[in-house]
Tab-separated table of C-alpha atoms (C1' of nucleotides) in Angstrom:
chain	number	residue	atom	x	y	z
A	8	MET	CA	-8.451	-41.401	-42.148
A	9	ASP	CA	-10.601	-40.530	-45.094
A	10	ALA	CA	-8.514	-40.668	-48.232
A	11	SER	CA	-11.293	-39.251	-50.391
A	12	GLU	CA	-9.974	-35.700	-49.951
A	13	SER	CA	-7.071	-34.030	-51.609
A	14	ARG	CA	-4.266	-32.803	-49.409
A	15	SER	CA	-4.878	-29.081	-49.843
A	16	ALA	CA	-8.603	-29.632	-49.280
A	17	ARG	CA	-7.870	-31.278	-45.962
A	18	LYS	CA	-5.570	-28.436	-45.013
A	19	SER	CA	-8.103	-25.701	-45.671
A	20	ARG	CA	-10.677	-27.769	-43.865
A	21	THR	CA	-8.709	-27.831	-40.616
A	22	ARG	CA	-7.823	-24.191	-41.136
A	23	GLN	CA	-11.506	-23.400	-41.318
A	24	ALA	CA	-12.066	-25.598	-38.277
A	25	LEU	CA	-9.601	-23.458	-36.327
A	26	LEU	CA	-11.470	-20.294	-37.346
A	27	ASP	CA	-14.899	-21.766	-36.618
A	28	GLU	CA	-13.951	-23.206	-33.258
A	29	THR	CA	-12.358	-19.922	-32.244
A	30	LEU	CA	-15.579	-18.092	-33.065
A	31	ASP	CA	-17.512	-20.601	-30.982
A	32	LEU	CA	-15.186	-20.126	-28.041
A	33	VAL	CA	-15.326	-16.345	-28.344
A	34	ALA	CA	-19.090	-16.490	-27.909
A	35	GLU	CA	-18.577	-16.908	-24.176
A	36	ARG	CA	-15.188	-15.353	-23.462
A	37	SER	CA	-12.981	-12.719	-24.992
A	38	PHE	CA	-10.531	-13.531	-27.741
A	39	ALA	CA	-7.606	-12.435	-25.573
A	40	SER	CA	-8.427	-15.116	-23.019
A	41	LEU	CA	-8.218	-17.960	-25.509
A	42	SER	CA	-5.084	-20.065	-25.633
A	43	LEU	CA	-3.482	-21.536	-28.694
A	44	ARG	CA	-3.678	-25.016	-27.172
A	45	GLU	CA	-7.346	-24.558	-26.477
A	46	VAL	CA	-8.401	-23.705	-30.005
A	47	ALA	CA	-6.065	-26.375	-31.391
A	48	LYS	CA	-7.719	-28.986	-29.211
A	49	ALA	CA	-11.173	-27.724	-30.196
A	50	ALA	CA	-10.213	-28.033	-33.862
A	51	GLY	CA	-8.986	-31.563	-33.282
A	52	ILE	CA	-5.284	-31.051	-33.870
A	53	VAL	CA	-2.215	-31.075	-31.658
A	54	PRO	CA	-0.964	-27.632	-30.483
A	55	THR	CA	2.158	-27.581	-32.641
A	56	ALA	CA	0.142	-28.255	-35.792
A	57	PHE	CA	-1.510	-24.870	-35.253
A	58	TYR	CA	1.606	-23.200	-36.686
A	59	ARG	CA	1.044	-24.892	-40.035
A	60	HIS	CA	-1.919	-22.519	-40.462
A	61	PHE	CA	-1.263	-19.350	-38.461
A	62	ALA	CA	1.888	-17.721	-37.120
A	63	SER	CA	0.186	-16.836	-33.840
A	64	MET	CA	-3.180	-16.256	-32.220
A	65	ASP	CA	-3.029	-12.599	-33.245
A	66	ASP	CA	-2.585	-13.695	-36.823
A	67	LEU	CA	-5.675	-15.858	-36.541
A	68	GLY	CA	-7.550	-12.932	-34.980
A	69	VAL	CA	-6.820	-10.614	-37.875
A	70	THR	CA	-8.012	-13.284	-40.304
A	71	LEU	CA	-11.196	-13.523	-38.283
A	72	VAL	CA	-11.765	-9.770	-38.605
A	73	GLU	CA	-11.310	-9.921	-42.346
A	74	ASP	CA	-13.791	-12.766	-42.653
A	75	ALA	CA	-16.365	-11.040	-40.473
A	76	MET	CA	-15.958	-7.832	-42.431
A	77	ARG	CA	-16.604	-9.689	-45.646
A	78	VAL	CA	-19.973	-10.694	-44.179
A	79	LEU	CA	-20.630	-7.088	-43.183
A	80	ARG	CA	-19.862	-5.811	-46.662
A	81	ARG	CA	-22.065	-8.420	-48.281
A	82	MET	CA	-24.824	-7.231	-45.970
A	83	LEU	CA	-24.339	-3.668	-47.135
A	84	ARG	CA	-24.494	-4.756	-50.759
A	85	ASP	CA	-27.761	-6.583	-50.088
A	86	GLY	CA	-29.119	-3.464	-48.432
A	87	ARG	CA	-28.232	-1.382	-51.451
A	88	ARG	CA	-30.747	-3.315	-53.539
A	89	ASP	CA	-33.392	-1.164	-51.820
A	90	LEU	CA	-31.604	1.876	-53.168
A	91	ALA	CA	-34.601	2.762	-55.326
A	92	ALA	CA	-36.715	3.293	-52.228
A	93	ARG	CA	-38.450	6.622	-51.952
A	94	ALA	CA	-39.133	7.509	-48.326
A	95	ALA	CA	-36.452	7.381	-45.667
A	96	VAL	CA	-38.446	5.756	-42.883
A	97	PRO	CA	-39.467	2.522	-44.620
A	98	THR	CA	-35.930	2.224	-46.003
A	99	ALA	CA	-34.498	2.482	-42.526
A	100	ALA	CA	-36.922	-0.116	-41.187
A	101	ASN	CA	-36.016	-2.378	-44.056
A	102	SER	CA	-32.303	-1.951	-43.433
A	103	LEU	CA	-32.796	-2.775	-39.787
A	104	ALA	CA	-34.628	-5.956	-40.781
A	105	ILE	CA	-31.698	-6.938	-42.980
A	106	VAL	CA	-29.260	-6.272	-40.166
A	107	VAL	CA	-31.321	-8.387	-37.785
A	108	ARG	CA	-31.447	-11.273	-40.215
A	109	GLN	CA	-27.723	-11.114	-40.897
A	110	VAL	CA	-26.930	-10.985	-37.203
A	111	ARG	CA	-29.071	-14.022	-36.583
A	112	THR	CA	-27.459	-16.099	-39.326
A	113	ASN	CA	-23.924	-15.007	-38.416
A	114	GLU	CA	-24.167	-14.611	-34.673
A	115	ALA	CA	-20.634	-15.705	-33.889
A	116	GLN	CA	-19.049	-13.345	-36.367
A	117	PHE	CA	-21.008	-10.319	-35.205
A	118	ARG	CA	-20.379	-11.209	-31.587
A	119	PHE	CA	-16.687	-11.310	-32.368
A	120	LEU	CA	-16.845	-7.880	-34.019
A	121	VAL	CA	-18.771	-6.292	-31.145
A	122	ARG	CA	-16.479	-7.915	-28.569
A	123	GLU	CA	-13.255	-6.884	-30.190
A	124	GLN	CA	-14.277	-3.438	-31.424
A	125	HIS	CA	-13.091	-1.819	-28.198
A	126	GLY	CA	-11.473	-4.782	-26.431
A	127	GLY	CA	-8.167	-6.534	-26.584
A	128	VAL	CA	-5.649	-6.466	-29.384
A	129	SER	CA	-4.936	-3.066	-30.965
A	130	GLU	CA	-4.291	-4.454	-34.434
A	131	ILE	CA	-7.721	-6.049	-34.456
A	132	ARG	CA	-9.327	-2.890	-33.100
A	133	ARG	CA	-7.762	-0.805	-35.841
A	134	ALA	CA	-8.917	-3.216	-38.540
A	135	ILE	CA	-12.514	-3.086	-37.325
A	136	ASP	CA	-12.434	0.690	-37.018
A	137	THR	CA	-11.187	1.132	-40.565
A	138	GLU	CA	-13.862	-1.096	-42.002
A	139	LEU	CA	-16.543	0.633	-39.997
A	140	ARG	CA	-15.469	4.015	-41.314
A	141	LEU	CA	-15.704	2.656	-44.831
A	142	PHE	CA	-19.142	1.405	-43.981
A	143	VAL	CA	-20.229	4.881	-42.890
A	144	LYS	CA	-18.941	6.462	-46.099
A	145	GLU	CA	-20.907	4.028	-48.230
A	146	LEU	CA	-24.052	4.631	-46.214
A	147	ALA	CA	-23.594	8.385	-46.689
A	148	ILE	CA	-23.586	7.851	-50.446
A	149	ASP	CA	-26.752	5.800	-50.187
A	150	LEU	CA	-28.385	8.534	-48.136
A	151	SER	CA	-27.508	11.118	-50.762
A	152	ARG	CA	-29.757	9.257	-53.175
A	153	ILE	CA	-32.832	9.738	-51.031
A	154	PRO	CA	-34.852	12.590	-52.600
A	155	GLU	CA	-35.419	14.342	-49.281
A	156	MET	CA	-31.714	14.873	-48.709
A	157	VAL	CA	-30.392	15.116	-52.225
A	158	ARG	CA	-29.121	18.645	-51.641
A	159	TRP	CA	-27.324	17.995	-48.378
A	160	LYS	CA	-23.697	18.812	-47.941
A	161	ALA	CA	-21.392	15.788	-47.950
A	162	ASP	CA	-20.289	16.481	-44.404
A	163	ASP	CA	-23.829	16.535	-43.077
A	164	LEU	CA	-24.611	13.323	-44.885
A	165	GLU	CA	-21.663	11.620	-43.252
A	166	LEU	CA	-22.719	12.881	-39.870
A	167	ALA	CA	-26.183	11.420	-40.355
A	168	ALA	CA	-24.655	8.167	-41.555
A	169	GLU	CA	-22.474	7.986	-38.447
A	170	LEU	CA	-25.499	8.522	-36.291
A	171	ILE	CA	-27.437	5.769	-38.012
A	172	VAL	CA	-24.521	3.329	-37.856
A	173	THR	CA	-24.107	4.043	-34.162
A	174	VAL	CA	-27.755	3.263	-33.507
A	175	MET	CA	-27.572	0.137	-35.641
A	176	LEU	CA	-24.420	-1.063	-33.898
A	177	GLN	CA	-26.060	-0.593	-30.537
A	178	ALA	CA	-28.969	-2.649	-31.807
A	179	VAL	CA	-26.606	-5.419	-32.909
A	180	ALA	CA	-24.932	-5.489	-29.517
A	181	ASP	CA	-28.278	-5.612	-27.731
A	182	LEU	CA	-29.543	-8.268	-30.102
A	183	LEU	CA	-26.603	-10.488	-29.283
A	184	ASP	CA	-27.437	-10.781	-25.627
A	185	SER	CA	-31.181	-10.794	-25.840
A	186	ARG	CA	-32.950	-13.794	-24.419
A	187	GLY	CA	-35.990	-14.959	-26.331
A	188	PRO	CA	-37.800	-13.672	-29.398
A	189	GLU	CA	-40.168	-11.356	-27.521
A	190	ASP	CA	-37.065	-9.582	-26.272
A	191	ASP	CA	-35.975	-9.309	-29.890
A	192	ALA	CA	-39.287	-7.902	-31.028
A	193	GLU	CA	-39.310	-5.148	-28.438
A	194	LEU	CA	-35.698	-4.327	-29.173
A	195	ILE	CA	-36.394	-4.043	-32.884
A	196	ALA	CA	-39.425	-1.862	-32.263
A	197	ARG	CA	-37.444	0.448	-30.015
A	198	THR	CA	-34.627	0.679	-32.525
A	199	GLU	CA	-37.073	1.494	-35.292
A	200	ARG	CA	-38.482	4.322	-33.219
A	201	LYS	CA	-34.990	5.577	-32.526
A	202	LEU	CA	-34.254	5.562	-36.232
A	203	VAL	CA	-37.451	7.485	-36.884
A	204	MET	CA	-36.360	10.032	-34.298
A	205	VAL	CA	-33.022	10.406	-36.016
A	206	ILE	CA	-34.630	10.722	-39.416
A	207	LEU	CA	-37.013	13.367	-38.107
A	208	GLY	CA	-33.955	15.218	-36.866
A	209	MET	CA	-32.372	14.868	-40.264
A	210	ASN	CA	-35.479	16.237	-41.928
A	211	SER	CA	-35.616	19.394	-39.852
A	212	TRP	CA	-31.886	19.846	-40.141
A	213	ARG	CA	-31.127	23.170	-41.708
A	214	THR	CA	-27.524	23.645	-42.694
A	215	GLU	CA	-26.260	26.464	-40.558
A	216	PRO	CA	-22.661	27.171	-39.379
B	21	MET	CA	7.814	-0.126	7.037
B	22	ASP	CA	6.131	3.115	7.852
B	23	ALA	CA	4.437	2.863	11.195
B	24	SER	CA	2.756	6.229	10.874
B	25	GLU	CA	-0.348	4.650	9.378
B	26	SER	CA	-3.150	2.868	11.111
B	27	ARG	CA	-3.738	-0.727	10.155
B	28	SER	CA	-7.040	-0.187	8.339
B	29	ALA	CA	-5.531	2.766	6.503
B	30	ARG	CA	-2.737	0.564	5.223
B	31	LYS	CA	-5.239	-2.069	4.188
B	32	SER	CA	-7.389	0.280	2.160
B	33	ARG	CA	-4.250	1.710	0.637
B	34	THR	CA	-3.118	-1.638	-0.801
B	35	ARG	CA	-6.700	-2.346	-1.797
B	36	GLN	CA	-6.705	0.881	-3.746
B	37	ALA	CA	-3.304	-0.031	-5.173
B	38	LEU	CA	-4.796	-3.256	-6.511
B	39	LEU	CA	-7.626	-1.342	-8.167
B	40	ASP	CA	-5.343	1.357	-9.580
B	41	GLU	CA	-2.755	-1.046	-10.941
B	42	THR	CA	-5.477	-3.123	-12.548
B	43	LEU	CA	-6.814	-0.027	-14.298
B	44	ASP	CA	-3.310	0.777	-15.525
B	45	LEU	CA	-2.857	-2.731	-16.868
B	46	VAL	CA	-6.274	-2.707	-18.534
B	47	ALA	CA	-5.289	0.389	-20.495
B	48	GLU	CA	-3.335	-1.834	-22.856
B	49	ARG	CA	-4.927	-5.263	-22.622
B	50	SER	CA	-8.327	-6.667	-21.756
B	51	PHE	CA	-9.324	-7.396	-18.189
B	52	ALA	CA	-9.831	-11.066	-18.987
B	53	SER	CA	-6.200	-11.425	-19.955
B	54	LEU	CA	-4.946	-10.215	-16.575
B	55	SER	CA	-3.864	-12.745	-14.007
B	56	LEU	CA	-4.295	-12.502	-10.279
B	57	ARG	CA	-0.566	-12.921	-9.775
B	58	GLU	CA	0.146	-10.118	-12.206
B	59	VAL	CA	-1.982	-7.477	-10.510
B	60	ALA	CA	-0.788	-8.650	-7.106
B	61	LYS	CA	2.819	-8.152	-8.171
B	62	ALA	CA	1.996	-4.758	-9.667
B	63	ALA	CA	0.406	-3.728	-6.368
B	64	GLY	CA	3.474	-4.903	-4.485
B	65	ILE	CA	1.997	-7.807	-2.593
B	66	VAL	CA	2.335	-11.560	-2.759
B	67	PRO	CA	-0.361	-13.431	-4.745
B	68	THR	CA	-2.012	-14.999	-1.714
B	69	ALA	CA	-2.460	-11.630	-0.011
B	70	PHE	CA	-4.792	-10.707	-2.866
B	71	TYR	CA	-7.514	-12.758	-1.193
B	72	ARG	CA	-7.479	-10.478	1.850
B	73	HIS	CA	-9.114	-7.874	-0.390
B	74	PHE	CA	-11.058	-9.644	-3.116
B	75	ALA	CA	-12.484	-13.130	-3.468
B	76	SER	CA	-11.407	-13.373	-7.091
B	77	MET	CA	-10.454	-11.324	-10.114
B	78	ASP	CA	-14.115	-11.192	-11.081
B	79	ASP	CA	-14.898	-9.698	-7.693
B	80	LEU	CA	-12.248	-7.035	-8.260
B	81	GLY	CA	-13.711	-6.403	-11.700
B	82	VAL	CA	-17.169	-5.769	-10.346
B	83	THR	CA	-15.727	-3.382	-7.754
B	84	LEU	CA	-13.984	-1.577	-10.566
B	85	VAL	CA	-17.299	-1.213	-12.386
B	86	GLU	CA	-18.969	0.187	-9.295
B	87	ASP	CA	-16.185	2.718	-8.759
B	88	ALA	CA	-16.220	3.818	-12.368
B	89	MET	CA	-19.991	4.139	-12.255
B	90	ARG	CA	-19.753	6.298	-9.161
B	91	VAL	CA	-17.638	8.666	-11.233
B	92	LEU	CA	-20.220	8.530	-13.979
B	93	ARG	CA	-23.064	9.303	-11.599
B	94	ARG	CA	-21.212	12.167	-9.989
B	95	MET	CA	-20.773	13.485	-13.478
B	96	LEU	CA	-24.506	13.273	-14.051
B	97	ARG	CA	-25.181	15.084	-10.797
B	98	ASP	CA	-22.832	17.881	-11.808
B	99	GLY	CA	-24.667	18.105	-15.078
B	100	ARG	CA	-27.947	18.319	-13.236
B	101	ARG	CA	-26.937	21.664	-11.766
B	102	ASP	CA	-27.858	23.058	-15.155
B	103	LEU	CA	-31.326	21.653	-14.639
B	104	ALA	CA	-32.760	25.153	-14.660
B	105	ALA	CA	-31.592	25.549	-18.217
B	106	ARG	CA	-34.283	26.481	-20.653
B	107	ALA	CA	-33.323	25.315	-24.114
B	108	ALA	CA	-32.291	21.758	-24.860
B	109	VAL	CA	-29.413	22.464	-27.225
B	110	PRO	CA	-27.135	24.504	-24.940
B	111	THR	CA	-27.819	22.024	-22.153
B	112	ALA	CA	-26.695	19.173	-24.361
B	113	ALA	CA	-23.542	21.001	-25.401
B	114	ASN	CA	-22.818	21.732	-21.777
B	115	SER	CA	-23.340	18.106	-20.807
B	116	LEU	CA	-20.980	16.999	-23.530
B	117	ALA	CA	-18.346	19.396	-22.221
B	118	ILE	CA	-18.736	17.894	-18.772
B	119	VAL	CA	-18.411	14.385	-20.189
B	120	VAL	CA	-15.248	15.347	-22.058
B	121	ARG	CA	-13.703	16.834	-18.960
B	122	GLN	CA	-14.584	13.815	-16.845
B	123	VAL	CA	-13.193	11.427	-19.439
B	124	ARG	CA	-9.930	13.344	-19.541
B	125	THR	CA	-9.505	13.316	-15.771
B	126	ASN	CA	-10.547	9.672	-15.396
B	127	GLU	CA	-9.226	8.121	-18.576
B	128	ALA	CA	-8.413	4.727	-17.119
B	129	GLN	CA	-11.848	4.269	-15.578
B	130	PHE	CA	-13.701	5.190	-18.732
B	131	ARG	CA	-11.388	3.061	-20.821
B	132	PHE	CA	-12.200	0.157	-18.551
B	133	LEU	CA	-15.930	0.752	-18.944
B	134	VAL	CA	-15.747	0.983	-22.728
B	135	ARG	CA	-13.480	-2.065	-22.957
B	136	GLU	CA	-15.554	-4.307	-20.752
B	137	GLN	CA	-19.010	-3.176	-21.816
B	138	HIS	CA	-19.147	-5.844	-24.499
B	139	GLY	CA	-15.966	-7.791	-23.788
B	140	GLY	CA	-14.928	-10.586	-21.535
B	141	VAL	CA	-16.512	-11.504	-18.243
B	142	SER	CA	-20.296	-11.794	-18.189
B	143	GLU	CA	-20.684	-10.668	-14.586
B	144	ILE	CA	-18.862	-7.440	-15.351
B	145	ARG	CA	-20.839	-6.939	-18.535
B	146	ARG	CA	-24.061	-7.354	-16.601
B	147	ALA	CA	-22.943	-4.869	-13.951
B	148	ILE	CA	-22.108	-2.226	-16.530
B	149	ASP	CA	-25.347	-2.821	-18.353
B	150	THR	CA	-27.384	-2.428	-15.176
B	151	GLU	CA	-25.672	0.817	-14.224
B	152	LEU	CA	-26.032	2.168	-17.721
B	153	ARG	CA	-29.749	1.428	-17.691
B	154	LEU	CA	-30.008	3.323	-14.414
B	155	PHE	CA	-28.120	6.164	-16.003
B	156	VAL	CA	-30.629	6.276	-18.859
B	157	LYS	CA	-33.558	6.379	-16.441
B	158	GLU	CA	-32.078	9.336	-14.574
B	159	LEU	CA	-31.420	11.185	-17.794
B	160	ALA	CA	-35.029	10.553	-18.840
B	161	ILE	CA	-36.181	12.238	-15.642
B	162	ASP	CA	-33.929	15.201	-16.361
B	163	LEU	CA	-35.300	15.441	-19.853
B	164	SER	CA	-38.848	15.494	-18.511
B	165	ARG	CA	-38.014	18.756	-16.764
B	166	ILE	CA	-37.175	20.517	-20.002
B	167	PRO	CA	-40.204	22.699	-20.879
B	168	GLU	CA	-40.299	21.573	-24.487
B	169	MET	CA	-40.862	17.949	-23.553
B	170	VAL	CA	-42.760	18.256	-20.314
B	171	ARG	CA	-45.794	16.472	-21.726
B	172	TRP	CA	-43.968	13.526	-23.252
B	173	LYS	CA	-44.867	9.980	-22.398
B	174	ALA	CA	-42.381	8.252	-20.093
B	175	ASP	CA	-41.579	5.666	-22.715
B	176	ASP	CA	-40.692	8.256	-25.316
B	177	LEU	CA	-38.528	10.103	-22.842
B	178	GLU	CA	-36.593	6.938	-22.123
B	179	LEU	CA	-36.141	6.297	-25.803
B	180	ALA	CA	-34.701	9.750	-26.290
B	181	ALA	CA	-32.474	9.268	-23.259
B	182	GLU	CA	-31.183	5.980	-24.687
B	183	LEU	CA	-30.399	7.697	-27.941
B	184	ILE	CA	-28.483	10.473	-26.230
B	185	VAL	CA	-26.557	8.070	-24.024
B	186	THR	CA	-25.615	5.991	-27.058
B	187	VAL	CA	-24.259	9.055	-28.835
B	188	MET	CA	-22.401	10.163	-25.724
B	189	LEU	CA	-20.907	6.695	-25.213
B	190	GLN	CA	-19.692	6.622	-28.777
B	191	ALA	CA	-18.080	9.997	-28.179
B	192	VAL	CA	-16.349	8.655	-25.067
B	193	ALA	CA	-15.007	5.664	-26.960
B	194	ASP	CA	-13.743	7.864	-29.788
B	195	LEU	CA	-12.244	10.315	-27.335
B	196	LEU	CA	-10.238	7.537	-25.707
B	197	ASP	CA	-8.302	6.684	-28.811
B	198	SER	CA	-7.973	10.110	-30.285
B	199	ARG	CA	-4.460	11.388	-30.853
B	200	GLY	CA	-3.943	15.058	-30.237
B	201	PRO	CA	-6.213	17.939	-29.200
B	202	GLU	CA	-7.210	18.955	-32.709
B	203	ASP	CA	-8.585	15.457	-33.080
B	204	ASP	CA	-10.522	16.064	-29.879
B	205	ALA	CA	-11.894	19.392	-31.045
B	206	GLU	CA	-13.257	17.992	-34.278
B	207	LEU	CA	-14.710	15.020	-32.483
B	208	ILE	CA	-16.483	17.249	-29.978
B	209	ALA	CA	-17.828	19.463	-32.734
B	210	ARG	CA	-19.176	16.462	-34.626
B	211	THR	CA	-20.768	15.028	-31.509
B	212	GLU	CA	-22.425	18.363	-30.756
B	213	ARG	CA	-23.910	18.415	-34.214
B	214	LYS	CA	-25.117	14.849	-33.761
B	215	LEU	CA	-26.787	15.806	-30.512
B	216	VAL	CA	-28.475	18.753	-32.216
B	217	MET	CA	-29.731	16.367	-34.868
B	218	VAL	CA	-31.167	14.087	-32.215
B	219	ILE	CA	-32.756	16.992	-30.362
B	220	LEU	CA	-34.310	18.264	-33.573
B	221	GLY	CA	-35.759	14.805	-34.012
B	222	MET	CA	-37.075	14.879	-30.491
B	223	ASN	CA	-38.704	18.250	-31.106
B	224	SER	CA	-40.618	17.123	-34.153
B	225	TRP	CA	-41.537	13.846	-32.510
B	226	ARG	CA	-45.281	13.504	-32.286
B	227	THR	CA	-46.450	10.701	-30.026
B	228	GLU	CA	-48.252	8.286	-32.270
B	229	PRO	CA	-48.719	4.508	-31.802
C	27	DC	C1'	0.947	-5.969	29.894
C	28	DA	C1'	-1.154	-10.046	27.732
C	29	DT	C1'	-4.012	-11.637	23.998
C	30	DT	C1'	-6.300	-11.643	19.772
C	31	DT	C1'	-6.616	-10.293	15.135
C	32	DG	C1'	-5.465	-10.093	10.436
C	33	DA	C1'	-2.496	-8.206	6.410
C	34	DG	C1'	1.136	-10.007	4.299
C	35	DT	C1'	4.610	-14.124	3.578
C	36	DG	C1'	6.738	-18.241	1.229
C	37	DA	C1'	6.720	-22.870	-0.071
C	38	DA	C1'	4.183	-26.257	-2.456
C	39	DC	C1'	0.550	-28.308	-5.397
C	40	DA	C1'	-1.461	-29.755	-9.827
C	41	DG	C1'	-2.246	-28.128	-13.878
C	42	DG	C1'	-2.028	-25.045	-18.110
C	43	DT	C1'	0.903	-22.168	-21.279
C	44	DG	C1'	3.800	-21.208	-25.844
C	45	DT	C1'	7.240	-23.150	-28.500
C	46	DG	C1'	11.339	-26.173	-30.167
C	47	DC	C1'	12.614	-30.463	-32.048
C	48	DA	C1'	12.762	-34.894	-34.179
C	49	DC	C1'	9.429	-37.895	-35.984
C	50	DT	C1'	5.824	-40.202	-39.170
C	51	DC	C1'	3.723	-41.317	-43.308
C	52	DA	C1'	0.164	-40.324	-46.937
C	53	DC	C1'	0.083	-37.649	-50.651
C	54	DA	C1'	2.109	-35.061	-55.029
C	55	DG	C1'	5.559	-34.476	-58.598
C	56	DT	C1'	9.152	-36.504	-61.098
D	30	DA	C1'	8.412	-46.635	-58.860
D	31	DC	C1'	11.327	-43.168	-56.159
D	32	DT	C1'	11.567	-39.194	-53.751
D	33	DG	C1'	10.393	-34.853	-51.526
D	34	DT	C1'	6.955	-32.281	-49.258
D	35	DG	C1'	4.373	-30.954	-45.497
D	36	DA	C1'	0.167	-31.646	-42.221
D	37	DG	C1'	-0.042	-33.645	-38.158
D	38	DT	C1'	2.320	-36.150	-33.940
D	39	DG	C1'	4.563	-36.718	-29.299
D	40	DC	C1'	7.878	-35.395	-26.146
D	41	DA	C1'	10.277	-32.013	-23.741
D	42	DC	C1'	11.332	-27.580	-21.835
D	43	DA	C1'	10.844	-23.575	-18.888
D	44	DC	C1'	7.512	-20.809	-17.259
D	45	DC	C1'	3.006	-18.998	-15.492
D	46	DT	C1'	-1.475	-20.026	-13.471
D	47	DG	C1'	-5.040	-20.162	-9.109
D	48	DT	C1'	-5.334	-21.886	-4.600
D	49	DT	C1'	-3.962	-24.431	-0.110
D	50	DC	C1'	-1.630	-24.168	4.026
D	51	DA	C1'	1.033	-23.067	8.015
D	52	DC	C1'	3.591	-19.101	9.236
D	53	DT	C1'	4.967	-14.258	10.988
D	54	DC	C1'	4.754	-10.258	13.630
D	55	DA	C1'	2.942	-5.552	14.213
D	56	DA	C1'	-1.180	-3.266	15.360
D	57	DA	C1'	-5.614	-3.279	17.876
D	58	DT	C1'	-8.189	-4.781	21.887
D	59	DG	C1'	-8.864	-6.039	26.496
DNA sequence: CATTTGAGTGAACAGGTGTGCACTCACAGT
DNA sequence: ACTGTGAGTGCACACCTGTTCACTCAAATG
């Protein structure tokens, strides 16, 4: 074996291998259908060595959620750079573009999130749900900075944010099983139009009981 | 054994038992994690007898999708009785009420649909996707009958239908892991407001390239 | 009444599963 | 240089998996 690596470096390397290989496997089947032996073999270690890194498959799953959510949050931070934007529509289109790019460079992670959002293990589901709610709240704050909706009530802002996140999430899911780039292009165009529709609705929204 | 049943009646009864027990099991875990032996035992038959009814678990899964979708379509047909409705908003609220009622009386089926829409087996995913697309098309036709949007282009109608279905689906998913009726009430209220937002957007939608 | 049909049985198979245990042996700390 | 640590090994266990095969035996068909 290669002795040019420190012990702890080697450890975190196989740990990462376990996570990566699991993501790869989850691309085609659900997390719940994976076996410990399977991911261990994929990572190039013997089944029992798995326990040196995770207490169980569920434990590994939760770690996977946390990692994926870190990506999601970084994405949101990137999107917030366009905070100075004036009009809502171009901002939305821009945000969608960012989402698309992030999905494409982190396919496995997003696929995992979409897969496990409603499926399988309840602990994982709860973790995703919590993070998503946080995501909505942050988007609501961003929306409040857009001149057109600066006087909206907080509750209405959150509602709009939920709506937008729902549309975006649907787009992510669709993106993940699109075949070919012309499929992508149409999907993006449709999503943009949907967002415009939503924004139009937001514009003519008059706060009434 | 009870001889008061015809042979084919008994057969379809155990077939239904297989489907029902599978739905019960799927309430807590994903379909992919179920084993043939497990559902066979739950249905009270020996594993090999399973094959008298389904060629495989995937086959059973697809049947489950079809059944659940029949429920969904019946729901749509019920909703279509209000086709004579004039304004879009009350119609939407009414439709939502119907959806809520259907979800409550067919929890297991809807839970299955939500779970497997993005999860697990690709054949099942495809089946759900196909049926959902059909659902959107029918809703688009319904929308075209609303006076306010009678002159819309088909493509725009479908877009609006997609948007509405997405919002409704999200509501179904939320409804399925809500705890308590006051949770439900708030959720329904929020969804209604979201639908109003979407409809407002549809109203001020001017068909431009 | 005699015969065919077919839902359900039970044993057997080859293989996969999680986990316990005793082990190696290269590295890290003294 | 001596020793302890700990990532990774290999074997073993008891159990669960899908599928095969030859079978029963009551209902349906003639």
